[in-house]
Short mmCIF file of C-alpha atoms and ligand atoms in Angstrom, two decimals:
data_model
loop_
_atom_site.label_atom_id
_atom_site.label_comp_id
_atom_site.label_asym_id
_atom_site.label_seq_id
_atom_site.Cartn_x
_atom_site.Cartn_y
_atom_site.Cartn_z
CA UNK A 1 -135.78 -141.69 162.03
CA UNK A 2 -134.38 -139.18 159.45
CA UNK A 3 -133.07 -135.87 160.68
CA UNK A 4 -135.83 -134.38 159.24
CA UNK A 5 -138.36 -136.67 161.84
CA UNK A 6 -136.25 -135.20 164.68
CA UNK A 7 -136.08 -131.83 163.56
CA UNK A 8 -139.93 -131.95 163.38
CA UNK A 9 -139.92 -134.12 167.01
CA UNK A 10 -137.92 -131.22 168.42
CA UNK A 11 -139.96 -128.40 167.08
CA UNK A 12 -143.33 -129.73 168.86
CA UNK A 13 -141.29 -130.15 171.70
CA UNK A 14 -140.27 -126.30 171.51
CA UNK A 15 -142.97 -125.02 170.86
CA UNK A 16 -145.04 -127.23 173.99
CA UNK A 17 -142.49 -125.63 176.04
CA UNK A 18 -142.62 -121.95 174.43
CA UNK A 19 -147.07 -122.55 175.07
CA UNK A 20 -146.37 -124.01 178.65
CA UNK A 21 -143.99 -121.06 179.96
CA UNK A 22 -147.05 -118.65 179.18
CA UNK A 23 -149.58 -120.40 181.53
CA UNK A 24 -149.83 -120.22 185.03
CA UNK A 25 -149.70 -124.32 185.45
CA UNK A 26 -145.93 -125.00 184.53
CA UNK A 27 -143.48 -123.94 187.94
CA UNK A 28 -140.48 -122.43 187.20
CA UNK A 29 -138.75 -124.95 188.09
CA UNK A 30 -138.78 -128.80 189.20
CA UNK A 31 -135.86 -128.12 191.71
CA UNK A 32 -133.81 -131.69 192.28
CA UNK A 33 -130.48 -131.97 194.07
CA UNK A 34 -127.39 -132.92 191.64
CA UNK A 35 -127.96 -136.48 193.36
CA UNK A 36 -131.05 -137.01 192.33
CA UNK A 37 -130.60 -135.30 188.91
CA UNK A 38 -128.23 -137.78 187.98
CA UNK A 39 -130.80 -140.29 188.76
CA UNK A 40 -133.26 -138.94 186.96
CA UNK A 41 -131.66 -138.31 183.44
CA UNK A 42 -128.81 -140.96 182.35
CA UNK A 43 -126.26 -138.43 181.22
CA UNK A 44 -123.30 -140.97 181.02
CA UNK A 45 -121.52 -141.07 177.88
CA UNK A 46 -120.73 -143.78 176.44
CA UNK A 47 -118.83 -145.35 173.07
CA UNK A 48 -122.45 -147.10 171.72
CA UNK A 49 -124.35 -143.66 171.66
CA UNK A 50 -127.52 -143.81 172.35
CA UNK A 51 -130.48 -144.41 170.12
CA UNK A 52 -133.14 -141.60 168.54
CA UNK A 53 -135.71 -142.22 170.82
CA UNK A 54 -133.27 -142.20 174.13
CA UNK A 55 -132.22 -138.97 172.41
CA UNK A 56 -136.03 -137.35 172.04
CA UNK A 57 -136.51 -138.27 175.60
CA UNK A 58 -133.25 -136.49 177.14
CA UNK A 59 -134.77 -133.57 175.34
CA UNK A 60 -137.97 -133.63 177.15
CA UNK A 61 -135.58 -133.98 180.77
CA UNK A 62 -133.75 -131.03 179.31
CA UNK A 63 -136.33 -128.81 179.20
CA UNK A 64 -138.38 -130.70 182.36
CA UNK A 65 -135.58 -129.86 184.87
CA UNK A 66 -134.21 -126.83 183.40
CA UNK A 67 -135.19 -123.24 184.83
CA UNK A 68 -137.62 -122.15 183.07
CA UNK A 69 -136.43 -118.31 182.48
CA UNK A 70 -139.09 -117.49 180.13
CA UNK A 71 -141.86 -118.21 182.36
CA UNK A 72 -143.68 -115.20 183.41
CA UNK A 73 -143.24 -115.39 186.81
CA UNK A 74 -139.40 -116.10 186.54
CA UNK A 75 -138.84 -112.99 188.22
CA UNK A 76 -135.20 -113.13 188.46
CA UNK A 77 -133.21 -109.75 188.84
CA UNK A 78 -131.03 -109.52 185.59
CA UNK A 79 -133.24 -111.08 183.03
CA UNK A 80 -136.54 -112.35 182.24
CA UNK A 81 -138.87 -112.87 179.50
CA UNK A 82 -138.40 -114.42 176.13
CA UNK A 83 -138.25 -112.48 172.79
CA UNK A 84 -139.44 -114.29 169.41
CA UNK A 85 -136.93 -112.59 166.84
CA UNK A 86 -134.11 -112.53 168.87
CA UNK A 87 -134.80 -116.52 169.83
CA UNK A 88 -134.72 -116.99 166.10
CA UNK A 89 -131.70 -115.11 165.52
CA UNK A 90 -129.89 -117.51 167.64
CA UNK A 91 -131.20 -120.32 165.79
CA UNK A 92 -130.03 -118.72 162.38
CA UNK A 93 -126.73 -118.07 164.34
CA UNK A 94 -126.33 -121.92 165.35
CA UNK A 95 -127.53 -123.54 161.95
CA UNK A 96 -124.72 -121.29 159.51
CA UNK A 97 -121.88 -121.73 162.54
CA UNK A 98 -120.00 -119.16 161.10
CA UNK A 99 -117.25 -117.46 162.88
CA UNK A 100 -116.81 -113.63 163.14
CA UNK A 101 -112.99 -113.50 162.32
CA UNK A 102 -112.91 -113.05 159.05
CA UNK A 103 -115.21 -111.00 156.89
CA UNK A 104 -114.89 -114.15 154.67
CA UNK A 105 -116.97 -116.78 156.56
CA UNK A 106 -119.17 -114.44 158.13
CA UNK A 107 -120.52 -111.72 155.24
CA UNK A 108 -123.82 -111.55 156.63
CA UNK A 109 -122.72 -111.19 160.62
CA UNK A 110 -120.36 -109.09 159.58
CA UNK A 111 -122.66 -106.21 158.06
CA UNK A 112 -124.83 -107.21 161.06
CA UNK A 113 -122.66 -106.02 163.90
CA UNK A 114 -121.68 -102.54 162.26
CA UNK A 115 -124.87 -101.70 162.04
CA UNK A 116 -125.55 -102.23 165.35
CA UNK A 117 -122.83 -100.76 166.68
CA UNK A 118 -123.28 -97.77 164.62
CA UNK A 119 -126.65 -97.70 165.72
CA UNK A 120 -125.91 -98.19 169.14
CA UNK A 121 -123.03 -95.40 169.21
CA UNK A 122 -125.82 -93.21 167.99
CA UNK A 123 -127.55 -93.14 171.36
CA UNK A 124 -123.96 -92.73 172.99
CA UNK A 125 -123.13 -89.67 170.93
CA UNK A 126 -120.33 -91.60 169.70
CA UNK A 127 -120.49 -89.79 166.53
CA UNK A 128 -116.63 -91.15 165.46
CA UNK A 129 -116.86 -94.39 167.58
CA UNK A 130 -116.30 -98.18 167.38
CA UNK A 131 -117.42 -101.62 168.73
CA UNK A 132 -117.34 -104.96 169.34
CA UNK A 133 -119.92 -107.38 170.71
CA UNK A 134 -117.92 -109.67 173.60
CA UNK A 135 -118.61 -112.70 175.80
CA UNK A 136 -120.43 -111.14 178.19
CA UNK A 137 -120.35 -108.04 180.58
CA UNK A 138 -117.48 -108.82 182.59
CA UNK A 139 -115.73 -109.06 179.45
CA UNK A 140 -116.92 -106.37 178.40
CA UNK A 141 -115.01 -104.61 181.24
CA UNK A 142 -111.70 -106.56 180.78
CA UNK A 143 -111.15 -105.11 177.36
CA UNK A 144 -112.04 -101.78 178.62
CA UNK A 145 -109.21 -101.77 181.24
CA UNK A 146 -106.67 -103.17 179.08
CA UNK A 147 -107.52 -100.79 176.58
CA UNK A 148 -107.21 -97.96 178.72
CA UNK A 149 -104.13 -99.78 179.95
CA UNK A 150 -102.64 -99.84 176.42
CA UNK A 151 -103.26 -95.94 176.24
CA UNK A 152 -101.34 -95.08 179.15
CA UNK A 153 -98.39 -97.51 178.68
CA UNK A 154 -98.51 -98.70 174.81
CA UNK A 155 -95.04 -100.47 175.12
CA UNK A 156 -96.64 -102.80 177.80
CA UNK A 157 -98.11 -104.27 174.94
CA UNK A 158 -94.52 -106.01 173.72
CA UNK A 159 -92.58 -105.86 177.02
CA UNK A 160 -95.27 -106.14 180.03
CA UNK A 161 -95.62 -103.62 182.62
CA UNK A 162 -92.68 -101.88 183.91
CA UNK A 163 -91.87 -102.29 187.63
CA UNK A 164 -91.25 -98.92 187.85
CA UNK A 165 -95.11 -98.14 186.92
CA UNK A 166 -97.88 -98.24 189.82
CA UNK A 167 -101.80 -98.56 187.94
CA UNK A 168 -104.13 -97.68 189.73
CA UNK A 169 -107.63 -97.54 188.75
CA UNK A 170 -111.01 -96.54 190.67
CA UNK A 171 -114.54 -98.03 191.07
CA UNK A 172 -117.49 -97.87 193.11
CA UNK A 173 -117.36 -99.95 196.07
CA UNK A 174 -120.88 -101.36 195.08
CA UNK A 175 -119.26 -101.57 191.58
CA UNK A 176 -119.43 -105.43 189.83
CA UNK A 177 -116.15 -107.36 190.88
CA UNK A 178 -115.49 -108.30 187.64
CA UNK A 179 -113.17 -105.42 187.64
CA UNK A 180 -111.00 -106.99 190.38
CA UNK A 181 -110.46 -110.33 188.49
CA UNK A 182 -110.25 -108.30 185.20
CA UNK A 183 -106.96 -106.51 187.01
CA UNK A 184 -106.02 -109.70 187.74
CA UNK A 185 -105.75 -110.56 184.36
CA UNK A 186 -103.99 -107.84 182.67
CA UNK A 187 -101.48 -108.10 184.96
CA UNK A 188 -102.05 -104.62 187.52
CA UNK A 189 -103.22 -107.04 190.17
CA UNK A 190 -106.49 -106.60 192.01
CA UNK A 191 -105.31 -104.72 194.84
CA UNK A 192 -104.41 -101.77 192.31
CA UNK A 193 -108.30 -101.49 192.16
CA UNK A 194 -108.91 -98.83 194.70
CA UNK A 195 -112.71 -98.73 195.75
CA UNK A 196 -114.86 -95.73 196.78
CA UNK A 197 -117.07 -94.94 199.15
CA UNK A 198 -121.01 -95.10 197.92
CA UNK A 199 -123.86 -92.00 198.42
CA UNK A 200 -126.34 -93.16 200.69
CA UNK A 201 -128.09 -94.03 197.04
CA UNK A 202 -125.27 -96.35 196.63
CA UNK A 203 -123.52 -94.06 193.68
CA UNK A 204 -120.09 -93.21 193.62
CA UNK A 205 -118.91 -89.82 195.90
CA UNK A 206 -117.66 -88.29 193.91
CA UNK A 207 -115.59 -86.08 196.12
CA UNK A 208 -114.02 -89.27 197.64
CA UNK A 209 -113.19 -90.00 194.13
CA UNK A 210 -110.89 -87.02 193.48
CA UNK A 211 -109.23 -87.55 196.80
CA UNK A 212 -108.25 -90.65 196.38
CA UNK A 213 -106.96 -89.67 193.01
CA UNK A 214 -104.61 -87.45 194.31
CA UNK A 215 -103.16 -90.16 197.40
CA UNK A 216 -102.65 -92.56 194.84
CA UNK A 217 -100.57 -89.89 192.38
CA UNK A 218 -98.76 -88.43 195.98
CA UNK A 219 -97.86 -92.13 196.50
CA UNK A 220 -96.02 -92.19 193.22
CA UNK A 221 -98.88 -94.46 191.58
CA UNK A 222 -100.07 -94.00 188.09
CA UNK A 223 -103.93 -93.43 188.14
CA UNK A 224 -105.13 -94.64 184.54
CA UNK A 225 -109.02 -95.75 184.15
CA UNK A 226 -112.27 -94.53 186.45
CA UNK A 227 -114.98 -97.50 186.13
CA UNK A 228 -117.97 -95.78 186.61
CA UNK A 229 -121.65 -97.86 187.38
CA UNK A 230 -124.64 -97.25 184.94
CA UNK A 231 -127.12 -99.48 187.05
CA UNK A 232 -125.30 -101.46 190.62
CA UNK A 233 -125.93 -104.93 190.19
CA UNK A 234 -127.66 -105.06 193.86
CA UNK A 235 -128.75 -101.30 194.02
CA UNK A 236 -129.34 -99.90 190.77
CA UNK A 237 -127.63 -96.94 191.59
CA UNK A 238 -126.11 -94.79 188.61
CA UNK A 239 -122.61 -92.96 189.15
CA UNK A 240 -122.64 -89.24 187.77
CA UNK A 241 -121.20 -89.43 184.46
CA UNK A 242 -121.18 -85.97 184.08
CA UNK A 243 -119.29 -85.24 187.39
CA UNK A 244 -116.96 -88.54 187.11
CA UNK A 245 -115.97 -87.09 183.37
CA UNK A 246 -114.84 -83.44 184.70
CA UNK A 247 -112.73 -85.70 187.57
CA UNK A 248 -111.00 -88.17 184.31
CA UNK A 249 -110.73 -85.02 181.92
CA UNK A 250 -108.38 -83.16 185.06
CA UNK A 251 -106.37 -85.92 185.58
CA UNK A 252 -106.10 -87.74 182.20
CA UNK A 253 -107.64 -90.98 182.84
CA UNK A 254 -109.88 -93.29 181.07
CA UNK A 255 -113.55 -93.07 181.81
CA UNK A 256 -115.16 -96.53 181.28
CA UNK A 257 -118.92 -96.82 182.39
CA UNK A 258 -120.48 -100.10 182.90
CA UNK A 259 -123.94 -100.21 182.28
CA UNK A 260 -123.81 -103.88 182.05
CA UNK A 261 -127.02 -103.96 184.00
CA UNK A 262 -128.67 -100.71 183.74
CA UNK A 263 -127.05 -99.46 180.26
CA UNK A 264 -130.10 -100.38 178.46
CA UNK A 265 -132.20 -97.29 180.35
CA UNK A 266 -130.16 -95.48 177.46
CA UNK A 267 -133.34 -95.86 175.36
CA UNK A 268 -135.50 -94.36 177.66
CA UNK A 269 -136.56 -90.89 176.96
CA UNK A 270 -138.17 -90.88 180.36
CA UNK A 271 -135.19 -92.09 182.27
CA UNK A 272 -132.10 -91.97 180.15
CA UNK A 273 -131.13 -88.53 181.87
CA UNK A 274 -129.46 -90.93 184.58
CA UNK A 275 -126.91 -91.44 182.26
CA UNK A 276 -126.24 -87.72 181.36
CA UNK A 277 -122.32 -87.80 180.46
CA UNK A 278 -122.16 -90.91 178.54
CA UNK A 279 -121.01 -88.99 175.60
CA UNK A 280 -117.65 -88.45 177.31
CA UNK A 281 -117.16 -91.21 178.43
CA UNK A 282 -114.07 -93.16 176.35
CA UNK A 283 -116.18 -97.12 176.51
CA UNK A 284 -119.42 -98.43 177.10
CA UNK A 285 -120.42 -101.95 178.52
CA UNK A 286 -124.23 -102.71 177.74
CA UNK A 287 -126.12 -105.44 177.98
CA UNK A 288 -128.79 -106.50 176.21
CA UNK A 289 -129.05 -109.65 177.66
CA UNK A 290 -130.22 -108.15 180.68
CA UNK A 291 -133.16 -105.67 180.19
CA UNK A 292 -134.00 -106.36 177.20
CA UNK A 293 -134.56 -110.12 177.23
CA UNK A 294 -132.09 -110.92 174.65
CA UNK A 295 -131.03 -114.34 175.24
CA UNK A 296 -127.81 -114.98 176.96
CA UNK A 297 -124.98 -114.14 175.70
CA UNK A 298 -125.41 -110.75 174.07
CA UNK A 299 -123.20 -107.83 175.11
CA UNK A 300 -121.61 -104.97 173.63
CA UNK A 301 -118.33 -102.69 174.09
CA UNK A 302 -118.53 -99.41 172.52
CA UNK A 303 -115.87 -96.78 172.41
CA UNK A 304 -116.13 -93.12 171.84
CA UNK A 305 -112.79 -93.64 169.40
CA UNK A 306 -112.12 -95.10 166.36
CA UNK A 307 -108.86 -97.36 166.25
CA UNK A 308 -108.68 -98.08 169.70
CA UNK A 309 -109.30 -101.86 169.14
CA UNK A 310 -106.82 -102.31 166.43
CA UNK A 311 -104.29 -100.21 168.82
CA UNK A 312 -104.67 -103.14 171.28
CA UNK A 313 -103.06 -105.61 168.86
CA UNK A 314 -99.82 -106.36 168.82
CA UNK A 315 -97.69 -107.04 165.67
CA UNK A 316 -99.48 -110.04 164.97
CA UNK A 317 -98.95 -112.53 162.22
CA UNK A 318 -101.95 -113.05 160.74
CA UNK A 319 -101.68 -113.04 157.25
CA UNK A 320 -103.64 -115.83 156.68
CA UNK A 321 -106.63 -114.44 158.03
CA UNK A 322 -108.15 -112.95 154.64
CA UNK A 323 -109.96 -109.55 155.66
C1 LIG B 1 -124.12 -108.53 185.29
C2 LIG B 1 -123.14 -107.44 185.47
C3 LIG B 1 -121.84 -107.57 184.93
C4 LIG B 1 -121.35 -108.83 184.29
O1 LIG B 1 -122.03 -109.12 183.11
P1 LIG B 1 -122.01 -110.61 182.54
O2 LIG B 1 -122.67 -110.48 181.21
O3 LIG B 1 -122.77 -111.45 183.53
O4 LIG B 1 -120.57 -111.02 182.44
C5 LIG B 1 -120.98 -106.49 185.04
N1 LIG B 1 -121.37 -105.35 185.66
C6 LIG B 1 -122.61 -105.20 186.20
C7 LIG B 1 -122.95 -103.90 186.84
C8 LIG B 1 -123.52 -106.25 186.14
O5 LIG B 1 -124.74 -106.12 186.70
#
């Protein structure tokens, strides 16, 4: 067989499976237990390889004992659904390979993500703002906090954070713990994340909010970054920009709002009211891999300022990076 025979093989194959997700006979899924997986589909490696048709059939495992998320009644709560252009953008994506470093290998990408993220400022209000598309939502909210870290303390950049300097930063208590490991990361630890008290609607309270502001600054602690909710992973519940903002603006910290889940409501004239104050807020997580049937991994970071990602570098060597 020629690669052009398997393309074709894998094509029908695709397209069976693209067919079968849209009837009510295929399940979403053929659940087996690791154990029995492995007896099902030889997945050993080996140094002979294995031949074309051993190949065409591992295929047709793939796809028999995956989860089917594009089935209609995959009715999982962060995604679902299966969109035709943005299926074939990944395959575009895949077949050039090209890597988004360097204006160089990537021309087309390149042009590709600034219009999006000018387009997708434009229903932030982020009239002067910036972008970058990330590994996923959690992500998303790691370069948010060091960001906002980076404003507060820019030397920490070169030397670390000083021993003398407390962080503190402040989330929902229904808020997604990615924020705790994120902490974790930049080096505040995850105890510096200081978590408040829900509404009964499972938003932030916002009174609790200010109070525990000012404990943390009587303690001698350096509040720097709110991360407010746009959609609770397990409630849906949307923290009041608008109030959170007044709260940041008093007491100069960064407003992040992670709408990882429910950020995509933004283009909802009926319902994007919930997010009334996203204009002030300093980043953006949003998702589009989650309401809007993108397939996995597409997420965005957008910040009301211009320069803040370059800001985050340090002096780096990189001259042989052509930009
Ligand atoms: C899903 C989710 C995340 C994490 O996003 P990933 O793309 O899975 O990393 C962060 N915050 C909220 C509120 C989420 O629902």
């Amino acid at each position: 067989m020629n690669d052009k025979n398997i393309i074709d093989a894998v094509t029908i194959k695709i397209n069976k499976y693209l067919v079968d997700n849209k009837g009510d006979n295929s399940p979403v899924v053929l659940y087996k237990t690791p154990d029995e997986l492995r007896g099902l589909i030889n997945i050993k490696i080996t140094e002979e390889g294995i031949a074309e048709n051993t190949f065409l059939e591992l295929v047709d495992l793939y796809l028999k004992y995956a989860v089917r998320t594009g089935n209609s009644q995959f009715l999982n709560q962060l995604y679902a659904g299966f969109n035709l252009p943005a299926f074939i953008g990944e395959i575009i994506t895949t077949v050039t390979n090209t890597s988004m470093y360097t204006y160089e290998v990537a021309p087309v990408a390149t042009v590709i993500e600034q219009e999006m993220i000018h387009l997708m400022n434009s229903y932030t209000g982020y009239s002067e703002g910036d972008g970058i598309f990330v590994t996923g939502g959690s992500n998303a909210n790691l370069v948010a906090l060091f960001s906002a870290r980076n404003r507060i303390s820019p030397n920490c950049r070169f030397y670390g954070i000083s021993p003398n300097l407390k962080l503190t930063a402040f989330i929902n208590e229904n808020a997604h713990y990615s924020f705790e490991t994120a902490a974790n990361i930049i080096g505040i630890g995850s105890k510096s994340i200081i978590k408040i008290k829900s509404n009964p609607d499972g938003s932030m309270c916002c009174k609790s909010l200010e109070i525990a502001i000012i404990e943390s600054i009587e303690k001698g602690e350096t509040p720097f970054f709110v991360g407010a909710t746009c959609g609770t992973t397990l409630l849906g519940a949307y923290d009041s920009l608008d109030e959170i903002a007044i709260i940041c603006k008093k007491y100069n910290l960064w407003l992040h709002a992670d709408g990882s889940f429910g950020g995509s409501i933004i283009l909802s004239n009926t319902y994007k009211a919930v997010m009334n104050g996203i204009e002030l807020a300093d980043s953006f997580a949003w998702n589009p891999h989650k309401l809007m049937n993108i397939p996995l991994i597409c997420s965005v970071l957008l910040f009301k300022k211009k320069g803040i990602l370059e800001s985050n570098l340090t002096d780096l060597n990189t001259d042989y990076i052509y930009h």
